[in-house]
Amino acid sequence: MLKLRRIGVDTYRENVAYLSRDCPLYRAEKFQGLAKIEVSKNGRSILAVLNIVDDLQLLPRDELGLSEQAFHQLGLPEGETVTVAQAAPPASRDAIRAKVLGRVLSAEEYEAIIRDIAANRYSKMEIAAFLIASASFLTTDEVLSLTRAMAAVGNRLTWPDRPIVDKHCIGGIPGNRTSMIVVPIVAAHGVTIPKTSSRAITSPAGTADTMEALARVDVDPDEMRDIVSRTRGCIVWGGRANLSPADDVLISVERPLGIDTREQMVASILSKKLAAGSTHLIVDIPVGPSSKIRSHLEAARLRKLFEFVGDQTGLTLEVQITDGRQPVGYGVGPVLEARDVMRVLENSPSAPADLRQRALLLAGRILEFDPRLRGGRGHERARELLDTGAAARAMSRIVEAQGPSPESYALGTRTRDLSADRDGVVESVDCYRIARIARLAGAPADKGAGIDLFKKVGDPVQKGEPLYRVHAAHPTDFRFATEMAASDSGYRVAAAA
Amino acid sequence: MLKLRRIGVDTYRENVAYLSRDCPLYRAEKFQGLAKIEVSKNGRSILAVLNIVDDLQLLPRDELGLSEQAFHQLGLPEGETVTVAQAAPPASRDAIRAKVLGRVLSAEEYEAIIRDIAANRYSKMEIAAFLIASASFLTTDEVLSLTRAMAAVGNRLTWPDRPIVDKHCIGGIPGNRTSMIVVPIVAAHGVTIPKTSSRAITSPAGTADTMEALARVDVDPDEMRDIVSRTRGCIVWGGRANLSPADDVLISVERPLGIDTREQMVASILSKKLAAGSTHLIVDIPVGPSSKIRSHLEAARLRKLFEFVGDQTGLTLEVQITDGRQPVGYGVGPVLEARDVMRVLENSPSAPADLRQRALLLAGRILEFDPRLRGGRGHERARELLDTGAAARAMSRIVEAQGPSPESYALGTRTRDLSADRDGVVESVDCYRIARIARLAGAPADKGAGIDLFKKVGDPVQKGEPLYRVHAAHPTDFRFATEMAASDSGYRVAAAA
């Protein structure tokens, strides 16, 4: 028996076990090159990828180390004795192999796969194999099975009333922070909209990151229910609710691999909405040359897939295709985006018109789920709630109910302006490039980092006039971001006609 | 700048970097969820997967840790200062994405992919993505490109004379240790046969493991050339020669995933043979219900692919399809297999006839590469060299030239006999099951562990008569192996007609 030791290493959603090469009980090399090992004690067990330790100061010979996630999953105290064996393949292994060979899988097979993924029984390379095999071919019924399986494996939120409305944007457009305007408008109308959002993984800000510049977002489901019972709405980080743990694992592989198929996207989004207890959903699909979806044909296909899975799972779902040709609003990065949101809610003259219009469009469609507003009256009602300050007051109640953010955040003080190199008109702004520069500047980890846009598509500019300002907190980030911006600003300026 | 620290962890062919969550210079979480980071110093750099460290005793805040392989690859001393950045995707990343989308890749694209794999620029999940995408479709030209790219990226052995002959078995049959008989027969005839072999990864013994029971096999290319100049042959571990470093990385992902496509197999085997300087090759493809290749149709397809790539790369290649319905010889595990080999070479009455016959068949075909023996005279010559003791003497010279093994190995002393549960005739022996039990018993890590078969297919048995004996050194291994053997011995005994 080996003594259990916690190894303070975060292996990012993969279980890793550490065993000394000189372990007197097990020949560590015997396990190397195999899929995984099983670490057990009295019927409790976890699977983990093995790392062999050659340094006795890191791990004594007679101990078995577990990375943070694996240690917590096993749930035993340090010093407990455990045994180690070659892991038997997870129950769903044959189904994954069948998918690799191109077979269409059943609902039961997806349930088994998703259960094993959520229980961290697969290594990242095994998950990559499943994702790549799925990326090459999934039937619509498989997307449905995958969605249901993913929704079933996590927590499910329940709400005392109906409808429970929600909105979701498939992402890719910097500054597109409509949720933070839509939620207070809808809540002000008296409809329940408990919004759970993600933090950014590869973008400069997620809604949760931006809301955190204004209020606490790390809220558990009980608190969330309490907040919503008082205010009709919330804007919180979804991570605490553990709505789709399998999706969290899948994302940890999809992102580094850059896999972003329609099928995975629909299953990922709708599984979380189902688990969150939503009954009505608007999906925003921005289309543009540097957006995730580049053509209207692609958008139409994605829309049909959303509608199919929505219908089959009993979700009232509508898709709104929007203009995704440039960033929305002026700010990119949490603090700057929160500023834009508040300007819209406060009807400030400096509020970005495009952000306001998009938020009203989406809020209007949600309000039309209310039978009294059917037939196009939703948009008018949304504008009324915004213009009268009812939405701003709803936002204040939500911010107050969620409580203050644990830290306060200020705009990054290292700044540099990027200027036009000719006279003309802004022809295009590359969403991907702008996101990349804002991220290099430190967003979202540094909430005050990012980009403040001064010009949008169609605006006339003069040579030397600033196009945008880079904000950063740390000198290295500032250097990387400004270097990248200098090499290609992401703006194209055409000579005026 | 961070101080470099070597972390004594073997992450099995994946570069891993360790950074403190509280690092004052870089926000470690900023890098998490991305593909990889780049660790650099004065133009030297490596890519690595990031693990975040939460324990300052494992890694101080201002240090950057590298796993063993990554540390050696960077090639800088501990304490040197390094910088860290988000890694740009490797040059071949677009080619891998194209393969995932189903495109046929060019020779140049395979060269780029294989270069990046060999330089450890991909994580295991990225390699899994490439392998799964390739598994679903590769043209024969792509197999050829892959083979050439893999051969080009490692060392290449050169030899003063020609032909350089070789044999290779695609594996899967326990005890099939013909190489250790073929090499001395061919060397005794005066033809050069510098055999590099692998160690077992998932089987109970590779040829290198078995030869190591008799002689040193950890030999570098210069010594190998010296040995071969004196004896015409050698049987050494190929790992030192670094013949196909990309293949070593691919295997570290293929094995745990259980991917074993014809295309990968051909590219893997032939790239190593080309790099080893072989000019003539016999490939042994055993066919049987529990072998890797289960039908003659499958074997015929594989044969054609071997022949196609062999022809295009200038290798004189012949395929021998053999009976793979049961283990070969009596012993399974390095010490037991070495015993069988020596009995055949010494013409002992207790030598396994099947091992002898297979070795003569393969050696005969190799000898027929000699123009003087064409037309079927190779087999007769092989038998003459074996029967007269010329092969045994060649083996003695090879063993002496390679030198003694660093350790001596004895048969595992914990034994248990597995007995027939009825009277009858042995109908089948499951190769996979026997291999699994022998591995659980400790082979190949414990060279004396394994299984000694007493009965083969067609042999009459009486109830209670032993079918085989399990040998193990360690008590846990002994228990696991005998428990698995008791639950299913791998033998089917049919009532005598």
mmCIF file with all atom_site columns, C-alpha atoms in Angstrom, chain A residues 39-145:
data_model
loop_
_atom_site.group_PDB
_atom_site.id
_atom_site.type_symbol
_atom_site.label_atom_id
_atom_site.label_alt_id
_atom_site.label_comp_id
_atom_site.label_asym_id
_atom_site.label_entity_id
_atom_site.label_seq_id
_atom_site.pdbx_PDB_ins_code
_atom_site.Cartn_x
_atom_site.Cartn_y
_atom_site.Cartn_z
_atom_site.occupancy
_atom_site.B_iso_or_equiv
_atom_site.pdbx_formal_charge
_atom_site.auth_seq_id
_atom_site.auth_comp_id
_atom_site.auth_asym_id
_atom_site.auth_atom_id
_atom_site.pdbx_PDB_model_num
ATOM 1   C CA . VAL A 1 39  ? -6.020  4.559  -7.609  1.00 0.00 ? 39  VAL A CA 1
ATOM 2   C CA . SER A 1 40  ? -8.272  2.841  -5.064  1.00 0.00 ? 40  SER A CA 1
ATOM 3   C CA . LYS A 1 41  ? -9.148  2.501  -1.429  1.00 0.00 ? 41  LYS A CA 1
ATOM 4   C CA . ASN A 1 42  ? -12.138 0.561  -0.092  1.00 0.00 ? 42  ASN A CA 1
ATOM 5   C CA . GLY A 1 43  ? -14.226 0.787  -3.214  1.00 0.00 ? 43  GLY A CA 1
ATOM 6   C CA . ARG A 1 44  ? -13.506 4.482  -3.874  1.00 0.00 ? 44  ARG A CA 1
ATOM 7   C CA . SER A 1 45  ? -11.388 4.932  -6.940  1.00 0.00 ? 45  SER A CA 1
ATOM 8   C CA . ILE A 1 46  ? -10.321 7.381  -9.610  1.00 0.00 ? 46  ILE A CA 1
ATOM 9   C CA . LEU A 1 47  ? -8.546  6.999  -12.929 1.00 0.00 ? 47  LEU A CA 1
ATOM 10  C CA . ALA A 1 48  ? -5.484  9.107  -13.676 1.00 0.00 ? 48  ALA A CA 1
ATOM 11  C CA . VAL A 1 49  ? -2.721  9.579  -16.210 1.00 0.00 ? 49  VAL A CA 1
ATOM 12  C CA . LEU A 1 50  ? 0.639   8.539  -14.709 1.00 0.00 ? 50  LEU A CA 1
ATOM 13  C CA . ASN A 1 51  ? 3.714   10.744 -14.387 1.00 0.00 ? 51  ASN A CA 1
ATOM 14  C CA . ILE A 1 52  ? 6.849   9.005  -13.102 1.00 0.00 ? 52  ILE A CA 1
ATOM 15  C CA . VAL A 1 53  ? 8.836   10.962 -10.515 1.00 0.00 ? 53  VAL A CA 1
ATOM 16  C CA . ASP A 1 54  ? 12.635  10.773 -10.472 1.00 0.00 ? 54  ASP A CA 1
ATOM 17  C CA . ASP A 1 55  ? 13.158  13.165 -7.588  1.00 0.00 ? 55  ASP A CA 1
ATOM 18  C CA . LEU A 1 56  ? 12.623  11.805 -4.080  1.00 0.00 ? 56  LEU A CA 1
ATOM 19  C CA . GLN A 1 57  ? 12.243  15.324 -2.746  1.00 0.00 ? 57  GLN A CA 1
ATOM 20  C CA . LEU A 1 58  ? 9.140   15.745 -4.856  1.00 0.00 ? 58  LEU A CA 1
ATOM 21  C CA . LEU A 1 59  ? 7.716   12.382 -3.873  1.00 0.00 ? 59  LEU A CA 1
ATOM 22  C CA . PRO A 1 60  ? 9.093   9.696  -1.534  1.00 0.00 ? 60  PRO A CA 1
ATOM 23  C CA . ARG A 1 61  ? 9.327   6.137  -2.827  1.00 0.00 ? 61  ARG A CA 1
ATOM 24  C CA . ASP A 1 62  ? 6.387   4.817  -0.847  1.00 0.00 ? 62  ASP A CA 1
ATOM 25  C CA . GLU A 1 63  ? 3.872   7.542  -1.690  1.00 0.00 ? 63  GLU A CA 1
ATOM 26  C CA . LEU A 1 64  ? 1.339   8.076  -4.446  1.00 0.00 ? 64  LEU A CA 1
ATOM 27  C CA . GLY A 1 65  ? 0.833   11.692 -5.443  1.00 0.00 ? 65  GLY A CA 1
ATOM 28  C CA . LEU A 1 66  ? -2.337  13.104 -6.954  1.00 0.00 ? 66  LEU A CA 1
ATOM 29  C CA . SER A 1 67  ? -2.790  16.441 -8.721  1.00 0.00 ? 67  SER A CA 1
ATOM 30  C CA . GLU A 1 68  ? -5.297  18.835 -7.112  1.00 0.00 ? 68  GLU A CA 1
ATOM 31  C CA . GLN A 1 69  ? -8.345  17.745 -9.096  1.00 0.00 ? 69  GLN A CA 1
ATOM 32  C CA . ALA A 1 70  ? -7.593  14.031 -8.719  1.00 0.00 ? 70  ALA A CA 1
ATOM 33  C CA . PHE A 1 71  ? -6.940  14.433 -4.998  1.00 0.00 ? 71  PHE A CA 1
ATOM 34  C CA . HIS A 1 72  ? -10.270 16.161 -4.456  1.00 0.00 ? 72  HIS A CA 1
ATOM 35  C CA . GLN A 1 73  ? -12.107 13.665 -6.589  1.00 0.00 ? 73  GLN A CA 1
ATOM 36  C CA . LEU A 1 74  ? -10.763 10.719 -4.602  1.00 0.00 ? 74  LEU A CA 1
ATOM 37  C CA . GLY A 1 75  ? -11.791 12.572 -1.463  1.00 0.00 ? 75  GLY A CA 1
ATOM 38  C CA . LEU A 1 76  ? -9.420  10.919 1.019   1.00 0.00 ? 76  LEU A CA 1
ATOM 39  C CA . PRO A 1 77  ? -7.040  12.637 3.424   1.00 0.00 ? 77  PRO A CA 1
ATOM 40  C CA . GLU A 1 78  ? -3.290  12.747 2.858   1.00 0.00 ? 78  GLU A CA 1
ATOM 41  C CA . GLY A 1 79  ? -1.488  9.806  4.423   1.00 0.00 ? 79  GLY A CA 1
ATOM 42  C CA . GLU A 1 80  ? -4.306  7.320  3.724   1.00 0.00 ? 80  GLU A CA 1
ATOM 43  C CA . THR A 1 81  ? -3.059  4.114  2.143   1.00 0.00 ? 81  THR A CA 1
ATOM 44  C CA . VAL A 1 82  ? -4.116  3.427  -1.426  1.00 0.00 ? 82  VAL A CA 1
ATOM 45  C CA . THR A 1 83  ? -3.493  0.739  -4.035  1.00 0.00 ? 83  THR A CA 1
ATOM 46  C CA . VAL A 1 84  ? -2.670  1.190  -7.701  1.00 0.00 ? 84  VAL A CA 1
ATOM 47  C CA . ALA A 1 85  ? -3.513  -0.944 -10.725 1.00 0.00 ? 85  ALA A CA 1
ATOM 48  C CA . GLN A 1 86  ? -3.662  -0.702 -14.467 1.00 0.00 ? 86  GLN A CA 1
ATOM 49  C CA . ALA A 1 87  ? -7.034  0.928  -15.163 1.00 0.00 ? 87  ALA A CA 1
ATOM 50  C CA . ALA A 1 88  ? -9.698  -1.062 -16.941 1.00 0.00 ? 88  ALA A CA 1
ATOM 51  C CA . PRO A 1 89  ? -11.044 0.965  -19.868 1.00 0.00 ? 89  PRO A CA 1
ATOM 52  C CA . PRO A 1 90  ? -14.079 3.119  -18.948 1.00 0.00 ? 90  PRO A CA 1
ATOM 53  C CA . ALA A 1 91  ? -17.452 1.518  -19.763 1.00 0.00 ? 91  ALA A CA 1
ATOM 54  C CA . SER A 1 92  ? -17.978 3.794  -22.767 1.00 0.00 ? 92  SER A CA 1
ATOM 55  C CA . ARG A 1 93  ? -14.597 3.077  -24.343 1.00 0.00 ? 93  ARG A CA 1
ATOM 56  C CA . ASP A 1 94  ? -16.108 0.772  -26.964 1.00 0.00 ? 94  ASP A CA 1
ATOM 57  C CA . ALA A 1 95  ? -18.588 3.452  -27.967 1.00 0.00 ? 95  ALA A CA 1
ATOM 58  C CA . ILE A 1 96  ? -15.768 5.945  -28.503 1.00 0.00 ? 96  ILE A CA 1
ATOM 59  C CA . ARG A 1 97  ? -13.907 3.409  -30.619 1.00 0.00 ? 97  ARG A CA 1
ATOM 60  C CA . ALA A 1 98  ? -17.056 2.833  -32.643 1.00 0.00 ? 98  ALA A CA 1
ATOM 61  C CA . LYS A 1 99  ? -17.332 6.591  -33.233 1.00 0.00 ? 99  LYS A CA 1
ATOM 62  C CA . VAL A 1 100 ? -13.686 6.687  -34.327 1.00 0.00 ? 100 VAL A CA 1
ATOM 63  C CA . LEU A 1 101 ? -14.586 3.984  -36.856 1.00 0.00 ? 101 LEU A CA 1
ATOM 64  C CA . GLY A 1 102 ? -17.431 6.165  -38.123 1.00 0.00 ? 102 GLY A CA 1
ATOM 65  C CA . ARG A 1 103 ? -20.488 4.543  -36.533 1.00 0.00 ? 103 ARG A CA 1
ATOM 66  C CA . VAL A 1 104 ? -23.615 6.485  -35.514 1.00 0.00 ? 104 VAL A CA 1
ATOM 67  C CA . LEU A 1 105 ? -24.039 6.120  -31.750 1.00 0.00 ? 105 LEU A CA 1
ATOM 68  C CA . SER A 1 106 ? -27.211 5.638  -29.737 1.00 0.00 ? 106 SER A CA 1
ATOM 69  C CA . ALA A 1 107 ? -28.568 7.888  -26.985 1.00 0.00 ? 107 ALA A CA 1
ATOM 70  C CA . GLU A 1 108 ? -27.447 5.307  -24.399 1.00 0.00 ? 108 GLU A CA 1
ATOM 71  C CA . GLU A 1 109 ? -23.925 5.335  -25.801 1.00 0.00 ? 109 GLU A CA 1
ATOM 72  C CA . TYR A 1 110 ? -23.761 9.136  -25.517 1.00 0.00 ? 110 TYR A CA 1
ATOM 73  C CA . GLU A 1 111 ? -25.026 8.930  -21.947 1.00 0.00 ? 111 GLU A CA 1
ATOM 74  C CA . ALA A 1 112 ? -22.232 6.507  -21.089 1.00 0.00 ? 112 ALA A CA 1
ATOM 75  C CA . ILE A 1 113 ? -19.550 8.588  -22.823 1.00 0.00 ? 113 ILE A CA 1
ATOM 76  C CA . ILE A 1 114 ? -20.658 11.822 -21.169 1.00 0.00 ? 114 ILE A CA 1
ATOM 77  C CA . ARG A 1 115 ? -20.851 10.187 -17.731 1.00 0.00 ? 115 ARG A CA 1
ATOM 78  C CA . ASP A 1 116 ? -17.273 8.953  -18.086 1.00 0.00 ? 116 ASP A CA 1
ATOM 79  C CA . ILE A 1 117 ? -16.063 12.326 -19.357 1.00 0.00 ? 117 ILE A CA 1
ATOM 80  C CA . ALA A 1 118 ? -17.735 14.161 -16.473 1.00 0.00 ? 118 ALA A CA 1
ATOM 81  C CA . ALA A 1 119 ? -16.190 11.712 -13.995 1.00 0.00 ? 119 ALA A CA 1
ATOM 82  C CA . ASN A 1 120 ? -12.709 12.451 -15.410 1.00 0.00 ? 120 ASN A CA 1
ATOM 83  C CA . ARG A 1 121 ? -12.253 8.863  -16.553 1.00 0.00 ? 121 ARG A CA 1
ATOM 84  C CA . TYR A 1 122 ? -10.637 9.922  -19.820 1.00 0.00 ? 122 TYR A CA 1
ATOM 85  C CA . SER A 1 123 ? -7.304  11.556 -20.498 1.00 0.00 ? 123 SER A CA 1
ATOM 86  C CA . LYS A 1 124 ? -7.180  14.624 -22.704 1.00 0.00 ? 124 LYS A CA 1
ATOM 87  C CA . MET A 1 125 ? -5.835  12.619 -25.593 1.00 0.00 ? 125 MET A CA 1
ATOM 88  C CA . GLU A 1 126 ? -8.797  10.238 -25.361 1.00 0.00 ? 126 GLU A CA 1
ATOM 89  C CA . ILE A 1 127 ? -11.194 13.181 -25.314 1.00 0.00 ? 127 ILE A CA 1
ATOM 90  C CA . ALA A 1 128 ? -9.400  14.663 -28.315 1.00 0.00 ? 128 ALA A CA 1
ATOM 91  C CA . ALA A 1 129 ? -9.959  11.349 -30.118 1.00 0.00 ? 129 ALA A CA 1
ATOM 92  C CA . PHE A 1 130 ? -13.683 11.480 -29.349 1.00 0.00 ? 130 PHE A CA 1
ATOM 93  C CA . LEU A 1 131 ? -13.987 15.116 -30.402 1.00 0.00 ? 131 LEU A CA 1
ATOM 94  C CA . ILE A 1 132 ? -12.150 14.677 -33.686 1.00 0.00 ? 132 ILE A CA 1
ATOM 95  C CA . ALA A 1 133 ? -14.160 11.575 -34.520 1.00 0.00 ? 133 ALA A CA 1
ATOM 96  C CA . SER A 1 134 ? -17.369 13.472 -33.719 1.00 0.00 ? 134 SER A CA 1
ATOM 97  C CA . ALA A 1 135 ? -16.231 16.534 -35.654 1.00 0.00 ? 135 ALA A CA 1
ATOM 98  C CA . SER A 1 136 ? -16.070 14.531 -38.853 1.00 0.00 ? 136 SER A CA 1
ATOM 99  C CA . PHE A 1 137 ? -19.659 13.285 -38.650 1.00 0.00 ? 137 PHE A CA 1
ATOM 100 C CA . LEU A 1 138 ? -22.597 13.593 -36.258 1.00 0.00 ? 138 LEU A CA 1
ATOM 101 C CA . THR A 1 139 ? -26.223 13.093 -37.250 1.00 0.00 ? 139 THR A CA 1
ATOM 102 C CA . THR A 1 140 ? -28.814 15.536 -35.925 1.00 0.00 ? 140 THR A CA 1
ATOM 103 C CA . ASP A 1 141 ? -30.110 12.755 -33.678 1.00 0.00 ? 141 ASP A CA 1
ATOM 104 C CA . GLU A 1 142 ? -26.609 12.357 -32.282 1.00 0.00 ? 142 GLU A CA 1
ATOM 105 C CA . VAL A 1 143 ? -26.418 16.085 -31.538 1.00 0.00 ? 143 VAL A CA 1
ATOM 106 C CA . LEU A 1 144 ? -29.710 15.703 -29.696 1.00 0.00 ? 144 LEU A CA 1
ATOM 107 C CA . SER A 1 145 ? -28.449 12.677 -27.727 1.00 0.00 ? 145 SER A CA 1
#
